[in-house]
Coordinates of C-alpha atoms in Angstrom, one line a residue:
Chain A
M110 CA -92.6 67.3 -4.5
N111 CA -95.7 69.2 -5.6
I112 CA -98.7 69.5 -3.3
E113 CA -100.8 66.9 -5.2
A114 CA -98.0 64.4 -4.7
K115 CA -97.8 65.2 -1.0
L116 CA -101.5 64.7 -0.5
G117 CA -101.1 61.4 -2.4
L118 CA -99.0 60.2 0.6
D119 CA -101.9 60.7 3.1
V120 CA -104.6 58.2 3.8
F121 CA -108.0 59.6 2.7
K122 CA -111.3 57.8 2.9
I123 CA -113.4 59.6 0.5
D124 CA -117.1 60.1 1.0
K125 CA -119.6 60.5 -1.8
E126 CA -121.1 63.3 0.2
R127 CA -119.1 66.5 -0.1
H128 CA -118.3 68.2 3.2
I129 CA -117.5 71.6 1.7
T130 CA -119.9 73.6 -0.5
I131 CA -119.1 77.0 -1.9
D132 CA -122.0 79.5 -2.3
V133 CA -120.7 80.6 -5.7
E134 CA -123.2 83.4 -5.9
V135 CA -121.9 85.1 -2.7
C136 CA -118.3 84.2 -3.7
N137 CA -118.6 85.9 -7.0
R138 CA -120.7 88.9 -6.0
V139 CA -119.2 89.9 -2.6
C140 CA -115.8 88.5 -2.1
T141 CA -112.8 90.3 -3.7
D142 CA -110.0 88.7 -1.6
K143 CA -110.8 84.9 -2.1
A144 CA -108.5 84.1 0.8
C145 CA -109.4 80.4 0.4
L146 CA -107.3 80.3 -2.8
Y147 CA -104.1 81.0 -0.9
V148 CA -104.6 80.1 2.7
C149 CA -105.5 76.4 2.1
P150 CA -102.4 74.3 2.9
A151 CA -103.6 71.6 0.5
H152 CA -104.3 74.2 -2.3
L153 CA -107.7 72.8 -3.0
Y154 CA -109.5 75.9 -4.2
E155 CA -109.4 76.9 -7.8
I156 CA -111.2 79.2 -10.2
D157 CA -112.7 77.2 -13.0
D158 CA -113.1 78.1 -16.7
Q159 CA -116.4 79.8 -16.0
G160 CA -114.7 82.0 -13.4
N161 CA -116.4 80.2 -10.5
N162 CA -114.6 79.1 -7.3
T163 CA -114.4 75.3 -6.9
V164 CA -113.0 73.0 -4.2
N165 CA -111.5 69.5 -4.4
F166 CA -112.9 68.5 -1.1
E167 CA -111.4 65.0 -1.4
G168 CA -107.9 66.2 -0.5
C169 CA -109.1 68.2 2.6
L170 CA -106.8 68.1 5.6
E171 CA -109.8 69.3 7.7
C172 CA -107.9 72.2 9.3
G173 CA -110.7 74.7 8.7
T174 CA -108.5 77.5 7.7
C175 CA -110.7 78.3 4.7
L176 CA -113.8 78.5 6.8
I177 CA -112.1 80.7 9.4
S178 CA -110.6 83.0 6.7
C179 CA -113.9 83.5 4.8
D180 CA -115.5 86.7 5.9
H181 CA -118.6 86.2 3.7
Q182 CA -120.1 83.0 5.0
A183 CA -119.7 81.6 1.5
L184 CA -118.6 78.2 2.7
D185 CA -120.9 75.5 4.1
W186 CA -118.2 73.5 5.8
H187 CA -118.5 70.7 8.3
Y188 CA -116.4 67.7 9.2
P189 CA -116.8 64.6 7.0
R190 CA -119.0 62.0 8.4
G191 CA -117.5 59.5 10.8
E192 CA -115.3 57.0 9.0
Y193 CA -114.5 59.4 6.2
G194 CA -111.9 62.1 5.4
V195 CA -108.2 62.2 6.2
Q196 CA -106.8 59.6 8.6
Y197 CA -103.4 60.7 9.9
R198 CA -101.0 57.8 10.6
M199 CA -98.4 60.0 12.3
G200 CA -100.0 63.4 13.1
Chain B
M291 CA -133.1 58.3 25.2
E292 CA -130.2 56.2 26.2
K293 CA -128.2 57.9 29.0
V294 CA -124.7 57.8 30.5
D295 CA -123.0 59.7 33.3
C296 CA -120.7 61.6 31.0
I297 CA -120.4 62.0 27.2
I298 CA -117.2 63.4 25.8
V299 CA -117.3 65.0 22.4
G300 CA -114.0 64.2 20.7
G301 CA -111.3 61.7 21.5
G302 CA -108.2 63.9 21.5
L303 CA -105.9 64.5 24.4
A304 CA -108.3 66.7 26.3
G305 CA -111.3 64.4 25.9
L306 CA -109.3 61.2 26.6
S307 CA -107.7 62.8 29.7
A308 CA -111.1 63.6 31.0
A309 CA -112.3 60.1 30.1
Y310 CA -109.4 58.5 31.9
G311 CA -110.1 60.4 35.1
L312 CA -113.8 59.6 35.0
A313 CA -113.3 55.9 34.2
S314 CA -110.8 55.6 37.0
E315 CA -113.4 56.9 39.3
G316 CA -115.8 54.2 38.1
L317 CA -118.1 56.6 36.2
E318 CA -119.8 55.6 33.0
V319 CA -118.1 57.5 30.3
M320 CA -118.5 57.5 26.5
V321 CA -116.0 59.2 24.2
V322 CA -117.3 59.8 20.7
E323 CA -114.5 60.3 18.1
R324 CA -115.0 60.9 14.4
G325 CA -111.7 59.5 13.3
D326 CA -111.0 55.9 12.6
Y327 CA -109.0 55.9 15.8
S328 CA -108.0 58.6 18.3
G329 CA -105.4 60.9 16.8
A330 CA -106.5 60.2 13.2
K331 CA -107.6 63.8 12.9
N332 CA -105.1 65.4 15.1
V333 CA -101.8 67.1 14.5
T334 CA -99.0 68.6 16.7
G335 CA -95.8 70.4 15.8
G336 CA -94.8 68.8 18.1
R337 CA -93.6 68.7 21.5
L338 CA -95.4 67.9 24.8
Y339 CA -94.2 69.7 27.9
L340 CA -94.6 66.9 30.5
S341 CA -93.3 68.9 33.5
P342 CA -96.6 70.8 34.2
I343 CA -98.6 67.6 34.0
R344 CA -96.3 64.9 35.4
D345 CA -98.1 64.8 38.7
I346 CA -101.4 64.5 37.0
Y347 CA -102.0 60.8 36.4
P348 CA -98.4 60.0 37.5
E349 CA -98.8 56.3 36.7
L350 CA -99.5 57.0 33.1
W351 CA -96.4 58.5 31.6
E352 CA -94.0 55.6 32.1
S353 CA -95.6 53.7 29.2
A354 CA -96.4 56.6 27.0
P355 CA -95.2 56.4 23.4
F356 CA -93.1 59.5 23.4
E357 CA -90.6 60.0 20.6
R358 CA -87.5 61.7 22.1
P359 CA -86.9 63.9 25.2
V360 CA -85.8 67.4 24.0
T361 CA -82.3 68.0 25.2
R362 CA -81.3 70.6 22.6
E363 CA -83.2 73.8 22.0
L364 CA -82.4 75.9 18.9
V365 CA -83.9 79.1 17.6
T366 CA -82.9 80.8 14.3
L367 CA -83.6 84.4 13.5
M368 CA -83.8 84.5 9.7
G369 CA -83.0 87.7 7.9
D370 CA -82.6 88.3 4.2
G371 CA -79.8 85.9 3.2
A372 CA -78.3 85.7 6.7
S373 CA -79.6 84.0 9.8
T374 CA -78.5 83.7 13.4
T375 CA -79.0 80.6 15.4
I376 CA -78.9 80.4 19.2
E377 CA -78.4 76.9 20.6
L378 CA -79.0 75.8 24.2
A379 CA -77.6 72.5 25.2
S380 CA -78.7 72.1 28.8
D381 CA -77.5 69.3 31.1
R382 CA -80.7 69.7 33.1
F383 CA -82.8 69.1 30.0
A384 CA -80.7 66.0 29.3
T385 CA -81.3 64.6 32.7
A386 CA -84.4 62.6 33.7
P387 CA -87.1 63.5 34.5
H388 CA -87.1 65.2 31.1
Q389 CA -89.3 68.3 30.9
S390 CA -90.5 67.8 27.3
Y391 CA -90.8 65.2 24.6
T392 CA -91.4 65.2 20.9
V393 CA -94.6 63.3 20.0
L394 CA -96.8 62.1 17.1
R395 CA -100.5 62.4 17.8
A396 CA -101.7 59.3 16.0
R397 CA -99.5 57.3 18.3
L398 CA -100.0 59.2 21.5
D399 CA -103.8 59.6 21.3
Q400 CA -104.3 55.9 20.4
W401 CA -102.2 54.9 23.4
L402 CA -104.2 57.2 25.7
A403 CA -107.5 55.8 24.2
D404 CA -106.2 52.3 25.1
Q405 CA -105.5 53.4 28.7
V406 CA -109.1 54.8 28.9
M407 CA -110.6 51.5 27.7
E408 CA -108.4 49.6 30.2
K409 CA -110.0 51.6 33.0
G410 CA -113.5 50.7 31.6
G411 CA -114.2 53.8 29.6
M412 CA -115.9 53.5 26.2
V413 CA -114.2 55.1 23.2
I414 CA -116.5 55.0 20.2
T415 CA -114.5 55.8 17.0
K416 CA -115.7 56.4 13.4
N417 CA -118.7 58.4 14.8
R418 CA -119.1 62.1 14.3
V419 CA -121.2 64.0 16.8
D420 CA -123.7 66.0 14.7
E421 CA -125.2 68.1 17.4
I422 CA -125.1 69.1 21.0
L423 CA -128.6 68.7 22.5
M424 CA -129.9 71.6 24.5
E425 CA -132.9 72.1 26.8
G426 CA -133.0 75.8 27.3
D427 CA -129.5 76.7 28.5
K428 CA -128.8 73.2 29.6
V429 CA -126.8 70.7 27.6
I430 CA -128.5 67.4 27.9
G431 CA -126.5 65.2 25.5
I432 CA -125.6 64.7 21.9
R433 CA -126.9 63.5 18.6
A434 CA -124.6 61.2 16.6
G435 CA -125.5 59.1 13.5
G436 CA -129.2 59.7 14.1
D437 CA -129.1 58.5 17.7
D438 CA -129.7 60.8 20.7
I439 CA -127.7 60.0 23.8
G440 CA -128.2 61.8 27.1
A441 CA -125.7 62.5 29.8
D442 CA -125.6 64.2 33.2
V443 CA -122.6 66.1 31.9
T444 CA -121.3 66.6 28.4
I445 CA -117.6 67.5 28.1
I446 CA -116.9 69.4 24.9
A447 CA -113.5 68.4 23.6
E448 CA -114.3 68.9 19.9
G449 CA -111.1 70.8 19.1
V450 CA -110.1 74.2 17.8
L451 CA -112.9 74.9 15.4
G452 CA -115.7 74.6 17.9
L453 CA -118.3 73.9 15.2
L454 CA -120.8 72.2 17.4
S455 CA -120.5 74.5 20.5
S456 CA -120.6 77.7 18.5
K457 CA -123.7 76.5 16.7
V458 CA -125.6 76.3 20.0
G459 CA -124.1 79.5 21.4
L460 CA -121.7 78.0 23.9
R461 CA -118.7 79.8 22.3
E462 CA -118.0 82.1 19.4
Q463 CA -116.9 81.0 16.0
P464 CA -113.2 81.1 15.5
T465 CA -111.8 84.3 13.8
A466 CA -108.7 84.7 11.6
R467 CA -107.2 87.2 14.0
D468 CA -107.1 84.6 16.8
H469 CA -106.0 81.6 14.9
A470 CA -102.9 80.3 13.1
L471 CA -102.5 77.6 10.5
G472 CA -99.9 74.9 11.3
Y473 CA -98.8 72.4 8.7
K474 CA -95.9 70.0 8.4
E475 CA -94.2 67.2 6.7
I476 CA -93.0 64.0 8.4
L477 CA -89.7 63.0 6.9
E478 CA -88.3 59.6 7.8
L479 CA -84.6 59.4 8.6
P480 CA -82.7 56.6 10.3
S481 CA -82.3 57.1 14.0
S482 CA -78.5 57.2 13.7
V483 CA -78.7 59.9 11.1
I484 CA -80.9 62.0 13.3
Q485 CA -78.4 61.7 16.2
D486 CA -75.4 62.6 13.9
R487 CA -77.2 65.5 12.2
W488 CA -78.4 67.1 15.4
H489 CA -75.4 66.1 17.6
L490 CA -77.5 64.0 20.0
N491 CA -76.8 61.2 22.2
E492 CA -78.8 58.1 21.5
G493 CA -82.5 58.6 22.3
E494 CA -82.1 62.4 22.8
G495 CA -84.0 64.9 20.7
A496 CA -83.8 68.5 19.4
A497 CA -86.4 71.2 18.9
H498 CA -85.6 74.0 16.5
L499 CA -87.8 77.1 15.9
F500 CA -87.3 79.6 13.1
M501 CA -88.5 83.2 12.9
G502 CA -88.4 85.8 10.1
E503 CA -88.0 85.1 6.4
V504 CA -89.4 81.6 6.8
T505 CA -92.9 83.1 6.8
K506 CA -91.9 86.0 4.5
G507 CA -92.2 88.2 7.6
M508 CA -95.8 87.1 8.4
M509 CA -96.6 86.3 12.0
G510 CA -95.5 82.8 12.7
G511 CA -92.4 80.7 12.2
G512 CA -90.9 77.4 11.2
F513 CA -90.3 74.4 13.3
L514 CA -88.3 71.2 13.3
Y515 CA -88.7 68.5 15.9
T516 CA -86.7 65.2 15.9
N517 CA -88.8 62.1 16.4
K518 CA -87.5 58.5 16.8
D519 CA -87.1 57.7 13.1
S520 CA -88.4 60.9 11.5
I521 CA -88.4 64.6 11.8
S522 CA -91.5 66.9 11.8
L523 CA -90.7 70.0 9.7
G524 CA -93.4 72.6 9.4
I525 CA -94.7 76.2 9.4
V526 CA -97.1 78.1 11.6
V527 CA -98.6 81.2 10.1
G528 CA -101.2 83.6 11.4
M529 CA -104.4 83.5 9.3
E530 CA -105.0 87.2 9.5
A531 CA -101.3 87.8 8.6
M532 CA -101.8 85.8 5.4
R533 CA -104.8 87.9 4.5
E534 CA -103.2 91.2 5.4
R535 CA -100.0 90.6 3.3
T536 CA -100.2 92.8 0.2
E537 CA -98.5 90.2 -2.0
K538 CA -100.3 87.0 -1.3
V539 CA -98.4 83.8 -0.7
E540 CA -99.9 80.4 -1.2
S541 CA -99.4 78.8 2.2
H542 CA -98.1 75.5 1.0
T543 CA -95.3 77.1 -1.0
L544 CA -93.7 78.5 2.3
L545 CA -92.8 75.0 3.4
D546 CA -91.2 74.1 0.1
A547 CA -89.2 77.3 0.2
F548 CA -88.2 76.5 3.8
K549 CA -86.9 73.1 2.8
E550 CA -84.9 74.6 0.0
L551 CA -83.0 77.1 2.1
P552 CA -79.2 76.4 2.0
H553 CA -79.0 75.9 5.8
I554 CA -82.1 73.6 5.9
R555 CA -81.4 71.5 2.8
P556 CA -78.6 69.4 4.5
L557 CA -80.8 68.8 7.5
V558 CA -83.6 67.2 5.4
E559 CA -81.4 65.6 2.8
G560 CA -82.3 61.9 2.2
G561 CA -85.5 62.2 4.3
T562 CA -88.5 60.2 2.9
L563 CA -91.7 62.2 3.0
V564 CA -94.4 60.0 4.5
E565 CA -97.1 62.4 5.6
Y566 CA -98.4 65.9 5.1
S567 CA -100.8 67.3 7.6
A568 CA -102.4 70.5 8.7
H569 CA -104.4 71.9 11.7
A570 CA -105.7 75.2 13.0
I571 CA -104.2 76.6 16.3
P572 CA -105.9 78.8 18.8
E573 CA -103.7 81.9 19.4
G574 CA -106.1 84.4 21.0
G575 CA -104.7 83.8 24.5
I576 CA -106.8 84.2 27.7
A577 CA -108.9 87.0 26.2
K578 CA -110.5 84.5 23.8
V579 CA -111.1 81.7 26.3
P580 CA -114.9 81.1 26.3
K581 CA -117.2 80.5 29.2
L582 CA -115.7 77.2 30.5
F583 CA -118.8 75.6 32.0
G584 CA -122.5 75.9 32.3
D585 CA -125.5 73.7 33.1
G586 CA -124.6 70.2 32.1
Y587 CA -121.4 70.9 30.2
L588 CA -117.7 71.8 30.4
M589 CA -115.2 72.9 27.7
V590 CA -111.7 71.5 27.6
G591 CA -108.5 71.7 25.4
D592 CA -108.4 73.6 22.1
A593 CA -112.2 73.9 22.1
A594 CA -111.8 76.2 25.0
G595 CA -108.8 78.0 23.4
L596 CA -106.4 76.6 25.9
A597 CA -103.1 77.1 24.0
L598 CA -100.1 79.3 24.4
N599 CA -97.6 80.4 21.8
A600 CA -94.9 82.3 23.7
L601 CA -92.5 82.4 20.8
L602 CA -89.8 80.2 22.3
T603 CA -92.2 77.8 23.9
V604 CA -95.4 76.6 22.1
R605 CA -97.9 74.8 24.3
G606 CA -101.3 73.2 24.0
M607 CA -101.2 69.5 24.7
D608 CA -100.2 70.0 28.4
F609 CA -103.2 72.4 28.8
A610 CA -105.4 69.9 27.1
I611 CA -104.5 67.1 29.4
A612 CA -104.6 69.2 32.5
S613 CA -108.0 70.7 31.6
G614 CA -109.3 67.1 31.0
F615 CA -108.0 66.1 34.4
Y616 CA -109.7 69.0 36.2
A617 CA -112.9 68.5 34.2
A618 CA -113.0 64.8 35.3
R619 CA -112.6 65.8 39.0
A620 CA -115.3 68.5 38.7
V621 CA -117.7 66.0 37.0
A622 CA -117.0 63.3 39.6
D623 CA -117.7 65.7 42.4
A624 CA -120.8 67.1 40.8
K625 CA -122.1 63.6 40.3
N626 CA -121.4 62.7 44.0
R627 CA -123.4 65.8 45.1
G628 CA -126.1 65.1 42.5
D629 CA -125.8 68.6 41.1
C630 CA -124.6 68.9 37.5
S631 CA -125.9 72.4 37.1
A632 CA -123.5 75.3 36.3
A633 CA -123.2 75.9 40.1
G634 CA -122.4 72.2 40.7
L635 CA -119.6 72.3 38.0
A636 CA -118.1 75.7 38.9
Q637 CA -115.2 74.1 40.7
Y638 CA -113.8 73.3 37.2
E639 CA -113.0 76.9 36.4
Q640 CA -111.7 77.5 40.0
S641 CA -109.2 74.6 39.6
L642 CA -108.1 75.9 36.2
R643 CA -107.6 79.3 37.8
S644 CA -105.5 78.0 40.6
S645 CA -103.5 75.7 38.3
F646 CA -100.9 76.5 35.6
V647 CA -103.5 76.4 32.9
L648 CA -105.2 79.8 33.4
K649 CA -102.3 81.2 35.5
D650 CA -99.8 80.8 32.6
L651 CA -102.4 82.1 30.1
E652 CA -103.0 85.1 32.4
T653 CA -99.2 85.7 32.7
A654 CA -98.9 85.6 28.9
K655 CA -101.9 87.8 28.2
E656 CA -100.0 90.6 26.4
I657 CA -98.2 88.1 24.1
P658 CA -101.0 88.0 21.4
H659 CA -100.8 91.8 21.1
I660 CA -97.0 91.9 20.9
M661 CA -97.1 89.2 18.2
E662 CA -99.4 91.2 16.0
N663 CA -96.4 93.5 15.4
P664 CA -95.1 92.4 12.0
R665 CA -91.6 93.9 12.7
L666 CA -91.1 91.0 15.1
F667 CA -90.9 88.8 12.1
T668 CA -89.1 91.3 9.7
H669 CA -87.0 94.0 11.3
Y670 CA -85.6 92.1 14.3
P671 CA -84.4 88.9 12.7
Q672 CA -82.9 91.0 10.0
A673 CA -81.3 93.5 12.4
V674 CA -79.6 90.9 14.5
S675 CA -78.3 88.8 11.6
G676 CA -77.3 92.0 9.7
L677 CA -75.2 93.2 12.6
L678 CA -73.5 89.9 13.2
E679 CA -72.8 89.5 9.5
K680 CA -71.0 92.9 9.6
L681 CA -69.0 91.8 12.6
Y682 CA -67.8 88.7 10.8
T683 CA -67.1 90.4 7.5
I684 CA -63.5 91.2 6.4
G685 CA -63.7 93.2 3.2
P686 CA -61.1 94.6 0.8
H687 CA -61.1 97.9 2.7
P688 CA -59.6 98.5 6.2
S689 CA -62.0 97.4 8.9
Q690 CA -63.8 99.6 11.4
K691 CA -63.2 99.2 15.1
L692 CA -65.3 96.4 16.5
S693 CA -67.0 98.8 18.9
S694 CA -67.8 101.3 16.1
T695 CA -69.5 98.5 14.1
V696 CA -71.5 97.4 17.1
I697 CA -72.5 100.9 18.2
G698 CA -73.3 101.9 14.6
G699 CA -75.5 98.8 14.1
V700 CA -77.2 99.1 17.4
R701 CA -77.8 102.8 16.9
K702 CA -79.2 102.2 13.4
D703 CA -81.5 99.3 14.2
F704 CA -82.3 99.5 17.9
M705 CA -81.8 103.1 19.2
N706 CA -84.7 104.7 17.5
A707 CA -88.0 105.8 19.0
R708 CA -90.0 103.1 17.3
T709 CA -87.8 100.2 18.4
L710 CA -87.3 101.5 21.9
K711 CA -91.1 101.9 22.2
E712 CA -91.5 98.3 21.1
L713 CA -88.8 97.0 23.4
L714 CA -90.5 98.8 26.2
A715 CA -93.8 97.2 25.3
M716 CA -92.1 93.8 25.4
R717 CA -91.5 94.2 29.1
K718 CA -95.1 93.3 29.5
I719 CA -94.5 89.8 28.2

């Protein structure tokens, strides 16, 4: 089962408001490693056609690994508002 | 500003344990939890060691929704194409009172929240705390959903990331070196299949850890815990280890590769995947435990870095519950004396120091350094499995004497300056 299908099994309550924002300028200019691309267990980070880093915040498991792994403060990351985000049924 | 005796930021095990203690003492306590219910945002491997906390809230555990008591312990050292499994089946682990249980957090935490509410504590779900309110160095309450709520003491149980407390300078931001990523799948299997597959008597459970190839040699390992009608299969991997590896690995692919291993596939066969979850884990040990109290506040559980990965045993939930218990006692005493300043709350740290919480972390203080050695996850699992493979091999040529194979293998893989130095260093753990 691929990662998108796995995330499809989880319960998400998706907010209109995004809880992760990438500072694309910092990301492009300073960061060579882009750890977020491979550390994220939900594989939510992707480089788009323009070469910019993007994140599909809707599938976020809220572990914070991308935030901890980013040395350049390129992520504005907070928990989704109350009532939103992943809701584990088993955990 | 509305005011209560005690506000607890986060309704996980640490926060709820504190709330239970305070509500039992008749204090006015409010837990603010961002999930739809307690446990909605929480993940364990997992297993809870009950032995260290059984005497804390002794009345509670009888009704707890544990999955299975762990009666079989397995560890597998995975080399390249060969692995060695050590299995311990202990009569003592199989006899009540059981020392540890597999658990699922959404169930366990909701149950504990119910117990808190039965004691008269408030658990407000679906509300994210947005800010810890300070007056100088003193914590005076919280802001949530645009409302300010004051408290004599705020217990910070916000979890591993410490977003709110680091923002107001009560702790540092988490670093990759001191944290691991844990993620897992829950695979449903009928109870009878679990018992057959893991050779268990009815109701008993197994815990199986894996080291080596499972993380491609990165710090961490694999785990498998049997629940009532499911198994938890996952990976823990050091965040710094992922960044340091020359050839980068997408974390999620490690779990897929793990499931595909020839000796794992038959264990997960027929399991229905029902949930995929992930969480960060504090692994910095006692060196990274922040200041535990100050004017008007206490830190508990993962928010205070109270977790201990000692390779064979992985703990955190017992520390969370114990720290919540001692926090509640400290707050109740401080309230009685009418002194919720740092001096009035200092007893919290003293109780943690004289309990297993900080004692066990102190005993294990060298473990984080030892675990930074990648050879623990590459050389050793391979050396052990490689040697055993040789001993079991009968080839087309005449065999060596058993002792020569053993001595040769030990000499090659263990009797060199580097390995001896490392083994010597391991005495510290």
